Short mmCIF file of C-alpha atoms in Angstrom, two decimals:
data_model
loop_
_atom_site.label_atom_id
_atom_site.label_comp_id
_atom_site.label_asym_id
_atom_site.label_seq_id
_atom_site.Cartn_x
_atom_site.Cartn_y
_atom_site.Cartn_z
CA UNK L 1 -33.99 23.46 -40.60
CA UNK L 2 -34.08 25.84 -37.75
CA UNK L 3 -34.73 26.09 -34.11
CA UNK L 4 -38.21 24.64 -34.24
CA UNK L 5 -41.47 23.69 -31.63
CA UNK L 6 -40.49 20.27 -32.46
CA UNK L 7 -36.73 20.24 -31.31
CA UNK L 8 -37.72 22.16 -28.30
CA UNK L 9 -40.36 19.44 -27.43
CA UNK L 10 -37.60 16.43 -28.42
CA UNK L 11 -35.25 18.49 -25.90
CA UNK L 12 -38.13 18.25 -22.83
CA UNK L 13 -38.45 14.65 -23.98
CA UNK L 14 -35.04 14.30 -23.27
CA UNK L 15 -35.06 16.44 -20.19
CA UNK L 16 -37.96 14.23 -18.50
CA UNK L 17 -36.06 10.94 -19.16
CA UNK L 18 -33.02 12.26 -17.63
CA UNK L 19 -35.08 13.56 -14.86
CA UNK L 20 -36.65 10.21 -14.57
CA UNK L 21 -32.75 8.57 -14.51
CA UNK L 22 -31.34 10.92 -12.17
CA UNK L 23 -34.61 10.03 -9.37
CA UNK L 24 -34.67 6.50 -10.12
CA UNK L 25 -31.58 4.96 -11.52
CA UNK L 26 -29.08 7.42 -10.27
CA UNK L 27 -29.85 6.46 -6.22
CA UNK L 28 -29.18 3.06 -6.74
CA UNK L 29 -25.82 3.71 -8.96
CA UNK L 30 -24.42 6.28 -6.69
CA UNK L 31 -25.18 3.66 -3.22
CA UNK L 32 -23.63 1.67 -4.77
CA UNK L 33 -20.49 3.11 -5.46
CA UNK L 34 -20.69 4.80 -2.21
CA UNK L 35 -21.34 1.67 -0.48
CA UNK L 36 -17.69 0.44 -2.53
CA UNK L 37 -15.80 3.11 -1.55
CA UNK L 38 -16.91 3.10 2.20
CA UNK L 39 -16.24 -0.66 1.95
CA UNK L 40 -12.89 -0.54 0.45
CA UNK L 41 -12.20 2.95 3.21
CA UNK L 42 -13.01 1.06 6.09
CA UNK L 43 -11.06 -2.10 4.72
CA UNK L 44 -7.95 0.20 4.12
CA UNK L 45 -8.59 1.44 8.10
CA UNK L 46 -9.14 -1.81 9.37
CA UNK L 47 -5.45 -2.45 7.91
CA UNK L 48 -4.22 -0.14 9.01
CA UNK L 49 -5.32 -0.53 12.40
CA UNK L 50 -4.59 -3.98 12.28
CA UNK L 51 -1.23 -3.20 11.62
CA UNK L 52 -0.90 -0.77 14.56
CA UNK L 53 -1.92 -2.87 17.10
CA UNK L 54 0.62 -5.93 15.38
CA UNK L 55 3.47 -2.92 16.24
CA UNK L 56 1.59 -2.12 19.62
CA UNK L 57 1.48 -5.93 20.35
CA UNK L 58 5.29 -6.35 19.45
CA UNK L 59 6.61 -2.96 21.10
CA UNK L 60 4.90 -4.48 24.39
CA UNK L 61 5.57 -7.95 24.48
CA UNK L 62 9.65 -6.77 23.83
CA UNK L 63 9.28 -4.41 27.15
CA UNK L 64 8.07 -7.11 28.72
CA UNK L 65 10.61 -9.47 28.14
CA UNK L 66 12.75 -6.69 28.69
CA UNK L 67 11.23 -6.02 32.22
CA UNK L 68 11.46 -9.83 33.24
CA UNK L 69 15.07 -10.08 32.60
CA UNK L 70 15.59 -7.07 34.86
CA UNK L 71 13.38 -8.27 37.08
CA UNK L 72 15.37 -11.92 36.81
CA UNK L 73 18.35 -10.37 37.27
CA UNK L 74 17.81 -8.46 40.34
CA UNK L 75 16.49 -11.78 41.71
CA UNK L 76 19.18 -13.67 41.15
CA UNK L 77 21.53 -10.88 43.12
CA UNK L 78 19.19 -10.49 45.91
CA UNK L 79 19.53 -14.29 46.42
CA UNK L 80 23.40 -14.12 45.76
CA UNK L 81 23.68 -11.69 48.56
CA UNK L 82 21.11 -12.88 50.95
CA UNK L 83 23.39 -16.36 50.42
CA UNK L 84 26.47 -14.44 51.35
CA UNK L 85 25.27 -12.92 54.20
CA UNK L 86 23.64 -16.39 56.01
CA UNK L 87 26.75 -17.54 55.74
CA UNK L 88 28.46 -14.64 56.97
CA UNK L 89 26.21 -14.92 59.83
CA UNK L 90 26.77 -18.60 60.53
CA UNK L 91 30.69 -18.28 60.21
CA UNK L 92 30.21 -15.31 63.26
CA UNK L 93 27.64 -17.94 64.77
CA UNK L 94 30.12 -20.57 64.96
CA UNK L 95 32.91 -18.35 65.45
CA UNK L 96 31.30 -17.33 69.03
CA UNK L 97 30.05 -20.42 70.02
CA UNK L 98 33.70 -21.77 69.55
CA UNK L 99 34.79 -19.36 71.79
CA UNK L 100 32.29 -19.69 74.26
CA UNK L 101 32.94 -23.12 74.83
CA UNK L 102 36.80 -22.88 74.76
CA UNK L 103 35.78 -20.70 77.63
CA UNK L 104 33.56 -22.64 79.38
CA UNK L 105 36.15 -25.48 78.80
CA UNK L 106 38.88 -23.23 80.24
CA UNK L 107 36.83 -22.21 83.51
CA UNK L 108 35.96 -26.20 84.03
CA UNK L 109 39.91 -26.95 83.62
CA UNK L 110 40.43 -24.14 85.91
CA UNK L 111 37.61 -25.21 88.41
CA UNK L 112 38.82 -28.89 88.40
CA UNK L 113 42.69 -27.65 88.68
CA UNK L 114 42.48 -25.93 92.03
CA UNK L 115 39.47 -28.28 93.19
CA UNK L 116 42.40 -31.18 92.61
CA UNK L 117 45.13 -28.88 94.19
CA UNK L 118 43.10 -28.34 97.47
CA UNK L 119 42.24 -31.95 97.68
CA UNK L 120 46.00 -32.80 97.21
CA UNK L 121 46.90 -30.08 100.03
CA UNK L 122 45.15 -31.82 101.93
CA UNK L 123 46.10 -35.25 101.57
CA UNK L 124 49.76 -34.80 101.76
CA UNK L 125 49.31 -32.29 105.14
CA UNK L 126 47.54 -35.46 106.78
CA UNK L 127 50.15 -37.73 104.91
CA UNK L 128 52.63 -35.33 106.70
CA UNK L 129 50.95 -35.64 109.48
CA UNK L 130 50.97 -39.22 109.81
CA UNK L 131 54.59 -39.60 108.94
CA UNK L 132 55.21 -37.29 111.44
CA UNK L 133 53.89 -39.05 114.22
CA UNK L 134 54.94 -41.78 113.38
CA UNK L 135 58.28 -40.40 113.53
CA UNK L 136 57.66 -38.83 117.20
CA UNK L 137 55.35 -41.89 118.17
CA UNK L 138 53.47 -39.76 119.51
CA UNK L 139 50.24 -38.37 118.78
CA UNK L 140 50.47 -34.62 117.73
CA UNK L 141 48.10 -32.29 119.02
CA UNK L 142 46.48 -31.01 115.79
CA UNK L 143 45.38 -28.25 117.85
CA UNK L 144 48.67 -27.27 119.08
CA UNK L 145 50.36 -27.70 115.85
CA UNK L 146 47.80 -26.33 113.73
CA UNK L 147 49.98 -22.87 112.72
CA UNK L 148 52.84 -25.41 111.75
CA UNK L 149 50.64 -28.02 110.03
CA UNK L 150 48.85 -25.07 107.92
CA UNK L 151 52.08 -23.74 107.14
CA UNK L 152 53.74 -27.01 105.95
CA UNK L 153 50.49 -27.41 103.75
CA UNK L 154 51.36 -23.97 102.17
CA UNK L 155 54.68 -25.07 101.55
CA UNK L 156 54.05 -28.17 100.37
CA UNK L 157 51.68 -26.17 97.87
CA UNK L 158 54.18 -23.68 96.55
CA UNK L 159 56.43 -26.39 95.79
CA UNK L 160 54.06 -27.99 93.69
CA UNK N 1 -40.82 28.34 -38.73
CA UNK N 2 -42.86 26.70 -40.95
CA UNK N 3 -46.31 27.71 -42.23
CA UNK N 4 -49.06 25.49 -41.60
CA UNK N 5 -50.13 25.85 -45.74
CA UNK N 6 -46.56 24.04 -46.82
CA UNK N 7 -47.72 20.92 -44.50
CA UNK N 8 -48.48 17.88 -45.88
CA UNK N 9 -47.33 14.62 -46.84
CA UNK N 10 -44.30 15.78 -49.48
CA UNK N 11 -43.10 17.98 -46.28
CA UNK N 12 -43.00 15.19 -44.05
CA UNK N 13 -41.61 12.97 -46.58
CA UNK N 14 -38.92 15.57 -47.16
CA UNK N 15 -38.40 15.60 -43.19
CA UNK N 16 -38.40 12.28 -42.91
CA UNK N 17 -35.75 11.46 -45.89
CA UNK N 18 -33.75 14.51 -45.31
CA UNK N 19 -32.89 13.26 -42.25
CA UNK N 20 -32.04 9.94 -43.50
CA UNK N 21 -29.17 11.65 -45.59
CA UNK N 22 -25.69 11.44 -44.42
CA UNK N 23 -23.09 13.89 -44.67
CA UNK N 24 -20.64 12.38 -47.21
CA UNK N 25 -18.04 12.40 -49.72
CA UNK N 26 -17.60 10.64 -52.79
CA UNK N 27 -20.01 8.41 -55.01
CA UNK N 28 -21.18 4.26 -54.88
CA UNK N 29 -18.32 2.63 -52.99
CA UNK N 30 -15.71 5.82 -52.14
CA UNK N 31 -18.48 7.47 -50.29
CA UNK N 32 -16.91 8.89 -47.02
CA UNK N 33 -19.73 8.74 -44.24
CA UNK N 34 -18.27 11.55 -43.43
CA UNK N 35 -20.90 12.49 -39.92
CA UNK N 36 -20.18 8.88 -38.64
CA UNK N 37 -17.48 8.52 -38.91
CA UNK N 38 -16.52 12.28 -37.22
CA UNK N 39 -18.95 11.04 -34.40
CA UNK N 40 -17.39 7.83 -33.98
CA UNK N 41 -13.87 9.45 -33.48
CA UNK N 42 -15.16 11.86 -30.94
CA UNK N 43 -17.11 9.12 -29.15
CA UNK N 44 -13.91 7.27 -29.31
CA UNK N 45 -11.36 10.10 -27.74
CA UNK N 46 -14.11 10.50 -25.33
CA UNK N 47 -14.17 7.33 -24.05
CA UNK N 48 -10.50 6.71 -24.49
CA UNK N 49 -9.59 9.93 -22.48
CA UNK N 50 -12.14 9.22 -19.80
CA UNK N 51 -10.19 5.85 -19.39
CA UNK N 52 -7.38 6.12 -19.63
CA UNK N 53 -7.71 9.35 -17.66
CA UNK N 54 -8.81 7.13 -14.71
CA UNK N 55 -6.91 4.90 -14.79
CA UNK N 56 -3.60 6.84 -14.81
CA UNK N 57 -4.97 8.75 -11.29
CA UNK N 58 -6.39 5.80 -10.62
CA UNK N 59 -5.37 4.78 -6.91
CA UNK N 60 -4.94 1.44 -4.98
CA UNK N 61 -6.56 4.01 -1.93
CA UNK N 62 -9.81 4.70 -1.03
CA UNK N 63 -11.07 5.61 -5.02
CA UNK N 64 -13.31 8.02 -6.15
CA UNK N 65 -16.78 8.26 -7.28
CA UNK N 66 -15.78 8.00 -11.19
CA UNK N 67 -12.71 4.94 -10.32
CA UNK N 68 -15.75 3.41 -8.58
CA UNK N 69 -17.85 3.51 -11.46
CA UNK N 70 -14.96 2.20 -14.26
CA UNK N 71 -13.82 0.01 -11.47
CA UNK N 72 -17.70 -1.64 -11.75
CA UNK N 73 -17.98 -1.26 -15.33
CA UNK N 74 -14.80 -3.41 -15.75
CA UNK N 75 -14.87 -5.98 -12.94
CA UNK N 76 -18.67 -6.57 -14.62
CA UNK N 77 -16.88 -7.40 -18.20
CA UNK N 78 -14.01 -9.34 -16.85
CA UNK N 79 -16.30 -11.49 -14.86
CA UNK N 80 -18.17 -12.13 -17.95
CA UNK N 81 -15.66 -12.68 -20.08
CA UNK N 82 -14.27 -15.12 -17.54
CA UNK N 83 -17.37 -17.10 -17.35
CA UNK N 84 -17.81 -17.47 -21.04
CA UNK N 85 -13.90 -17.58 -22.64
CA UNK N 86 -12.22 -20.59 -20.68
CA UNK N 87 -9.12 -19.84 -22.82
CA UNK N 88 -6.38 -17.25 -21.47
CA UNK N 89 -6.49 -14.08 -23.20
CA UNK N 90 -5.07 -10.75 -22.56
CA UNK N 91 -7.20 -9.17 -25.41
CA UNK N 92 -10.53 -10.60 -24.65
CA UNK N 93 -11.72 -8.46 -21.64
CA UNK N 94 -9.82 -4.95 -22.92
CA UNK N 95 -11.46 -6.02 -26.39
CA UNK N 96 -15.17 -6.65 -25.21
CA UNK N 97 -15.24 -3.62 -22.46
CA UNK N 98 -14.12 -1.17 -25.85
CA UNK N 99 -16.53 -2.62 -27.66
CA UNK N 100 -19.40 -2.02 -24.93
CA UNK N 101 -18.34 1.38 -24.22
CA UNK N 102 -17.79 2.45 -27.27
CA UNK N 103 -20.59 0.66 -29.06
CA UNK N 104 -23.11 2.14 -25.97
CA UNK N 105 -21.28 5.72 -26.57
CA UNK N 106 -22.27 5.22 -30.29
CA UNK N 107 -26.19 4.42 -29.41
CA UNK N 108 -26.44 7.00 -26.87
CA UNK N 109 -26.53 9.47 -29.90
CA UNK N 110 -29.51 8.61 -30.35
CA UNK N 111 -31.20 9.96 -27.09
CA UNK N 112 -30.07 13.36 -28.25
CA UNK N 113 -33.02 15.42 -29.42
CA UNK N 114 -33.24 14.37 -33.38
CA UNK N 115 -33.25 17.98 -34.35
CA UNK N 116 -30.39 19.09 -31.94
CA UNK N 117 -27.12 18.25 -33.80
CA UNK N 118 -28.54 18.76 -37.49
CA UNK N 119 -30.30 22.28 -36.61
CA UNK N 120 -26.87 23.13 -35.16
CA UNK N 121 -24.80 21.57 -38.18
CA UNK N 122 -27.60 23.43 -40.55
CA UNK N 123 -26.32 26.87 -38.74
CA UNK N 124 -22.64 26.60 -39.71
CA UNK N 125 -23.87 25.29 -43.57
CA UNK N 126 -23.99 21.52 -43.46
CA UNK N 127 -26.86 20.48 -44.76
CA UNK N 128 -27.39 16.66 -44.25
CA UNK N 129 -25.92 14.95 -40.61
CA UNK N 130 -26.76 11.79 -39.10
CA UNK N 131 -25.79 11.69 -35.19
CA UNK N 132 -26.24 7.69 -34.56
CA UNK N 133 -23.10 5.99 -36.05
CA UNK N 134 -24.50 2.66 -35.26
CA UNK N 135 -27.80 3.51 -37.12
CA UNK N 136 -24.81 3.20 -40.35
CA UNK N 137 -24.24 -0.26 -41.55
CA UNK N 138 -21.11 0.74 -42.71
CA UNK N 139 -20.01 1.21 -38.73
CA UNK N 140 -21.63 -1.74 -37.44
CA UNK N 141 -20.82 -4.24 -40.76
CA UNK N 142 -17.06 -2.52 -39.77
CA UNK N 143 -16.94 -4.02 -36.53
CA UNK N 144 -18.54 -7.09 -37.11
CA UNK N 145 -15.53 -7.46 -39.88
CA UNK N 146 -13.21 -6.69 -37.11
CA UNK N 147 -15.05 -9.32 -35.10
CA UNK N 148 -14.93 -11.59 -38.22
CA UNK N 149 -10.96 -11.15 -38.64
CA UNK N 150 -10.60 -11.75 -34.83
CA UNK N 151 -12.42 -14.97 -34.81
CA UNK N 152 -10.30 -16.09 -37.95
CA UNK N 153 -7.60 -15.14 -35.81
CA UNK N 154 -7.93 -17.00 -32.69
CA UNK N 155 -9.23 -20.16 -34.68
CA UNK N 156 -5.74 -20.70 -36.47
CA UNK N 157 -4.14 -19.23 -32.84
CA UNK N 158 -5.73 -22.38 -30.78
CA UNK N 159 -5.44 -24.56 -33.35
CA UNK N 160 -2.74 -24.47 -35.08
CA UNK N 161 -3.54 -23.48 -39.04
CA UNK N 162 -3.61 -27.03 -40.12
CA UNK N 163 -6.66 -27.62 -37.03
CA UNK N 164 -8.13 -24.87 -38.15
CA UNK N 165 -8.64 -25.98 -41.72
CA UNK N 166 -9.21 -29.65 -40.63
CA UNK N 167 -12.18 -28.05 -38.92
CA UNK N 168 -13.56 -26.73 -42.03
CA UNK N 169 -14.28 -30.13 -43.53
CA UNK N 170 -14.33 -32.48 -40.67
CA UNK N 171 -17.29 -30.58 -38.23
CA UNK N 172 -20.47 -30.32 -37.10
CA UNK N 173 -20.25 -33.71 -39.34
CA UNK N 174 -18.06 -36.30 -37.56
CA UNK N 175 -17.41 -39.88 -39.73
CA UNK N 176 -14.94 -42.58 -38.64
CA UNK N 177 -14.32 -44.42 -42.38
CA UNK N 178 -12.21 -42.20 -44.28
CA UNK N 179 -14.93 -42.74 -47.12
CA UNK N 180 -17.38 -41.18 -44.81
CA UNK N 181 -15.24 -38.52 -44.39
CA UNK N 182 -14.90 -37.44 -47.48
CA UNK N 183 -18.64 -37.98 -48.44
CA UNK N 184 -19.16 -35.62 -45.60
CA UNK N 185 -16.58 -32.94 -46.01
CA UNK N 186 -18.52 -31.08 -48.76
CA UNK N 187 -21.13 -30.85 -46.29
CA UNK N 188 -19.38 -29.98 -43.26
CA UNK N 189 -17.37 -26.88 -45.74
CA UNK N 190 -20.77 -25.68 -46.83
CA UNK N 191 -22.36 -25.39 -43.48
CA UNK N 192 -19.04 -23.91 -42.15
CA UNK N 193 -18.69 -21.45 -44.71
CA UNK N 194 -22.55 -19.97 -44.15
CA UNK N 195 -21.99 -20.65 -40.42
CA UNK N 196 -19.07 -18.26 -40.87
CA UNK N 197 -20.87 -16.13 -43.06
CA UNK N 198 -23.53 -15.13 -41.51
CA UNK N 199 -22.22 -14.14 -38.30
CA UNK N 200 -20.79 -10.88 -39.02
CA UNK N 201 -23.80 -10.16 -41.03
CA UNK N 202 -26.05 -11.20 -38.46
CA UNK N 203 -23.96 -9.22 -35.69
CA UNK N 204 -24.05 -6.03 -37.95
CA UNK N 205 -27.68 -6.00 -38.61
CA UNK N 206 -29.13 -6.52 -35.41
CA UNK N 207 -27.42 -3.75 -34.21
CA UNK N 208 -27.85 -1.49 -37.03
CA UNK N 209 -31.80 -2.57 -37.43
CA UNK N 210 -32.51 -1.82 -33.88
CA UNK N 211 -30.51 1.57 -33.98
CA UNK N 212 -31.88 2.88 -37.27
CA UNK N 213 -35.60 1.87 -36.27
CA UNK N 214 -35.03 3.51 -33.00
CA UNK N 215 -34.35 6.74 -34.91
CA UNK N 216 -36.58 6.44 -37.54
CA UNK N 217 -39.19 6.06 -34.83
CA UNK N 218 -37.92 9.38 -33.21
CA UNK N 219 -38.28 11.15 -36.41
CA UNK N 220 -41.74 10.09 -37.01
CA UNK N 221 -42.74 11.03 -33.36
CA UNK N 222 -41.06 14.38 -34.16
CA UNK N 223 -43.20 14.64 -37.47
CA UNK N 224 -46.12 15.20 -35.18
CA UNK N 225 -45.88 18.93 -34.91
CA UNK N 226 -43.68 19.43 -37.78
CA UNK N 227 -43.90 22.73 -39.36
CA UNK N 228 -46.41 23.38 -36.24
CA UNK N 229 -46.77 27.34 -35.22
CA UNK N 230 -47.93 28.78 -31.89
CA UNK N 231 -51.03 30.13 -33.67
CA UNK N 232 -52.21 27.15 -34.66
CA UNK N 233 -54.40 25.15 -32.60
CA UNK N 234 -53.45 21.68 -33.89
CA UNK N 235 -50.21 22.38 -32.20
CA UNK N 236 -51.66 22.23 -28.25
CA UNK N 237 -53.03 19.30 -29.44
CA UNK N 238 -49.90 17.73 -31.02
CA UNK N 239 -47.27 19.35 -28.20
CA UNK N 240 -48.59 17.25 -25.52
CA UNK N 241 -49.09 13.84 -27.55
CA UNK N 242 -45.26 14.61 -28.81
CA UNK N 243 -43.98 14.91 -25.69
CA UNK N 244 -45.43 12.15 -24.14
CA UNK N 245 -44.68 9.55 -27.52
CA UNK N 246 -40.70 11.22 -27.23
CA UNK N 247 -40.55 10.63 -23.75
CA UNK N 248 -41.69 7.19 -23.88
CA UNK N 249 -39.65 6.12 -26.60
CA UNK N 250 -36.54 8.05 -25.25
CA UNK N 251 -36.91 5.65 -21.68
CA UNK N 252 -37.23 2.99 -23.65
CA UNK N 253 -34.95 3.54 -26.01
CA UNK N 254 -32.18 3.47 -22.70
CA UNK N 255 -32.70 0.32 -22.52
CA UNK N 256 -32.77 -0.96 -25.85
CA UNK N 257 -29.58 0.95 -26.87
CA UNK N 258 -27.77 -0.51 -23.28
CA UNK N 259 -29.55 -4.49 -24.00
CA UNK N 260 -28.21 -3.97 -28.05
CA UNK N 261 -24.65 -2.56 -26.56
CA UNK N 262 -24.14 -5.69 -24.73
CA UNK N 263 -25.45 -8.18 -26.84
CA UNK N 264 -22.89 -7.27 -29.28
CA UNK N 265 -19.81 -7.41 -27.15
CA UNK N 266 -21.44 -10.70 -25.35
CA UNK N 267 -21.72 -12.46 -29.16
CA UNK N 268 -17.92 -11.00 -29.71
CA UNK N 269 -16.79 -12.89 -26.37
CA UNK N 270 -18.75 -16.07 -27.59
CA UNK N 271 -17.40 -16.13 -31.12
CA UNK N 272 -13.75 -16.10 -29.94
CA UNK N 273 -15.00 -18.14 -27.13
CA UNK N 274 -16.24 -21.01 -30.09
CA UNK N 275 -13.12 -20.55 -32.43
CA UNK N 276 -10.29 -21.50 -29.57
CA UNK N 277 -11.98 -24.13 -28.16
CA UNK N 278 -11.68 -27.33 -29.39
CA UNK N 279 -14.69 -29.58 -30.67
#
């Protein structure tokens, strides 16, 4: 048995069924398994990028927090110190309002002091006056004796 | 080449029977098959390298084109083995995916060109060589054994070797008296024993009928321009009609040698499926 017409047909036989596989079975076969491994690829990426955005997600949410307690924190001093400073402001407040009205308390004493002093002046010149002339029994010109009466006054003042 | 004078009906008988012929050792029952057995053990590396091979680069990433492929080939078998062996096995799905490759690797010899592998062998000064170990008895009656010893096997496994010989006398027949039950048991053995019997005879001959036919059938279709010459006009006549008869019985022969693969390793699955389950 040699190389033969017959083998060589057998061989073309074989040749046309293969050819017949390879444009009608082989399509289907090869989608398929490309259709598995683009499946399980884009499962594999989906992971993956699931995962990344899980570390995204986590990386964020921890500078937020972050950023909040700053953010609290400078709060809560900003409010410390505006605190301080009202009540700086209202111990000054009070502080000059004090003094103003020891002030105006000291000008009224003053005011009623000398008002008080004039009015006494006054009363013990005439009560001078009247002891006087009584004591002359005479009436006393208070025009003639007005230098002495204004003087007596003035003493009468001083020895207050 | 031939001459178209030694045609005739001795010459195709010759073909026909020479091809038929295996390449063997020894006489009656030492005789080495020696071709199918050499074909079976290079079918076997093949597919044992190939898988393995795979499976050692094989990666939990995106996988390639021939990981797909095994990938399919085995999630196909372990589905069915799931569906049909209820029992837990680690040998069942390994076991029925060998014997599909490897009994699918064995048929696909036969979509070789008849002529190829023996007009090669005839070159190097072996004279007789038969391609399709499965088209052997001796290969497919050796695997149904194996199937045989398995079933044996998983019977006493499930069962317990004192179910498993309770079995023997006390099914398909069930009897509640104990008289009944021994009336029956000679019954029950008989039908057991030929139930047991015939399975690995029926399991190697429907594989080796369909094989062998399927290459007899080839080598009949190739008798059509046997000993043809160029010169002759018989042989544009012949050609054609040969090409068209091999090329129809090659695509149909794919699916007879895929359909014959799988029934065997579907009947192994339901056989060990039958002997652990209890009745």
């Amino acid at each position: 048995m040699s190389i033969t017409i017959t083998l060589i047909i057998q061989g073309f036989a074989l040749f046309l069924v293969a050819w017949l596989v390879m444009k009608l079975g082989w399509p289907s076969i090869i989608g398929a398994i490309e259709e598995r491994q683009k499946r399980i690829a884009d499962g594999l990426a989906a992971a993956d990028r699931g995962q990344k955005d899980l570390d995204d997600a986590k990386a964020q949410a921890l500078e937020i927090v972050r950023e909040a307690r700053t953010k609290a924190a400078q709060i809560v001093e900003q409010a410390n110190r505006r605190g301080n400073e009202v009540v700086e402001e209202a111990r000054g407040t009070a502080v000059a309002e004090g003094e103003r009205l020891i002030a105006v308390a000291r000008d009224e004493i003053a005011t009623q002091t000398s008002r008080a002093r004039g009015e006494l002046r006054n009363e013990v010149a005439h009560l001078a006056l009247a002891g006087a002339s009584q004591l002359l029994q005479r009436e006393i010109d208070p025009k003639a004796h007005a230098q002495l009466l204004e003087e007596l006054a003035t003493r009468i003042a001083a020895t207050r | 080449m031939r001459t178209m004078a030694a045609e005739g009906p001795e010459n195709m008988t010759g073909y026909i029977s020479h091809h038929l012929v295996h390449l063997s050792t020894g006489e009656g029952f030492r005789a080495l098959h020696l071709d199918s057995i050499f074909f079976k053990l290079v079918l076997a590396l093949f597919f044992i390298v190939l898988f393995i091979g795979v499976a050692r680069r094989a990666t939990s990433g995106v996988p390639g084109k021939l990981q797909c492929a095994i990938e399919m080939l085995v999630e196909w078998v372990d589905g069915l083995v799931k569906e049909t062996f209820h029992g837990r096995s680690q040998l069942i799905a390994p076991l029925a995916l060998t014997v599909f490759c490897l009994t699918f690797l064995m048929n696909f010899m036969d979509m070789l060109p008849v002529d190829l592998l023996p007009a090669a062998a005839h070159h190097v000064g072996i004279e007789h060589l038969r391609v399709v170990p499965t088209a052997d008895l001796s290969t497919t009656f050796g695997m149904a054994i194996c199937v045989f010893l398995l079933i044996q096997y998983y019977g006493i496994k499930h069962k317990g070797l004192g179910g498993f010989l309770t079995e023997f006398v006390t099914v398909p027949f069930h009897a509640d008296g104990i008289v009944a039950k021994i009336l029956l048991a000679p019954a029950n053995l008989l039908l057991r024993l030929i139930e047991e019997g015939v399975r690995p005879v029926s399991l190697s001959l429907r594989l080796f009928g369909n094989m062998y036919a399927g290459e007899l059938i080839f080598i009949l279709i190739a008798c059509m321009t046997l000993g043809a010459s160029l010169g002759s006009g018989l042989t544009y006549v012949m050609g054609p009609l040969q090409l068209i008869a091999g090329f129809v019985w090659t695509g149909f022969h794919v699916l007879i040698i895929t359909l014959q693969a799988f029934i065997f390793m579907m009947l192994t699955v339901v056989y060990l499926s039958m002997a652990a389950e209890h009745h």
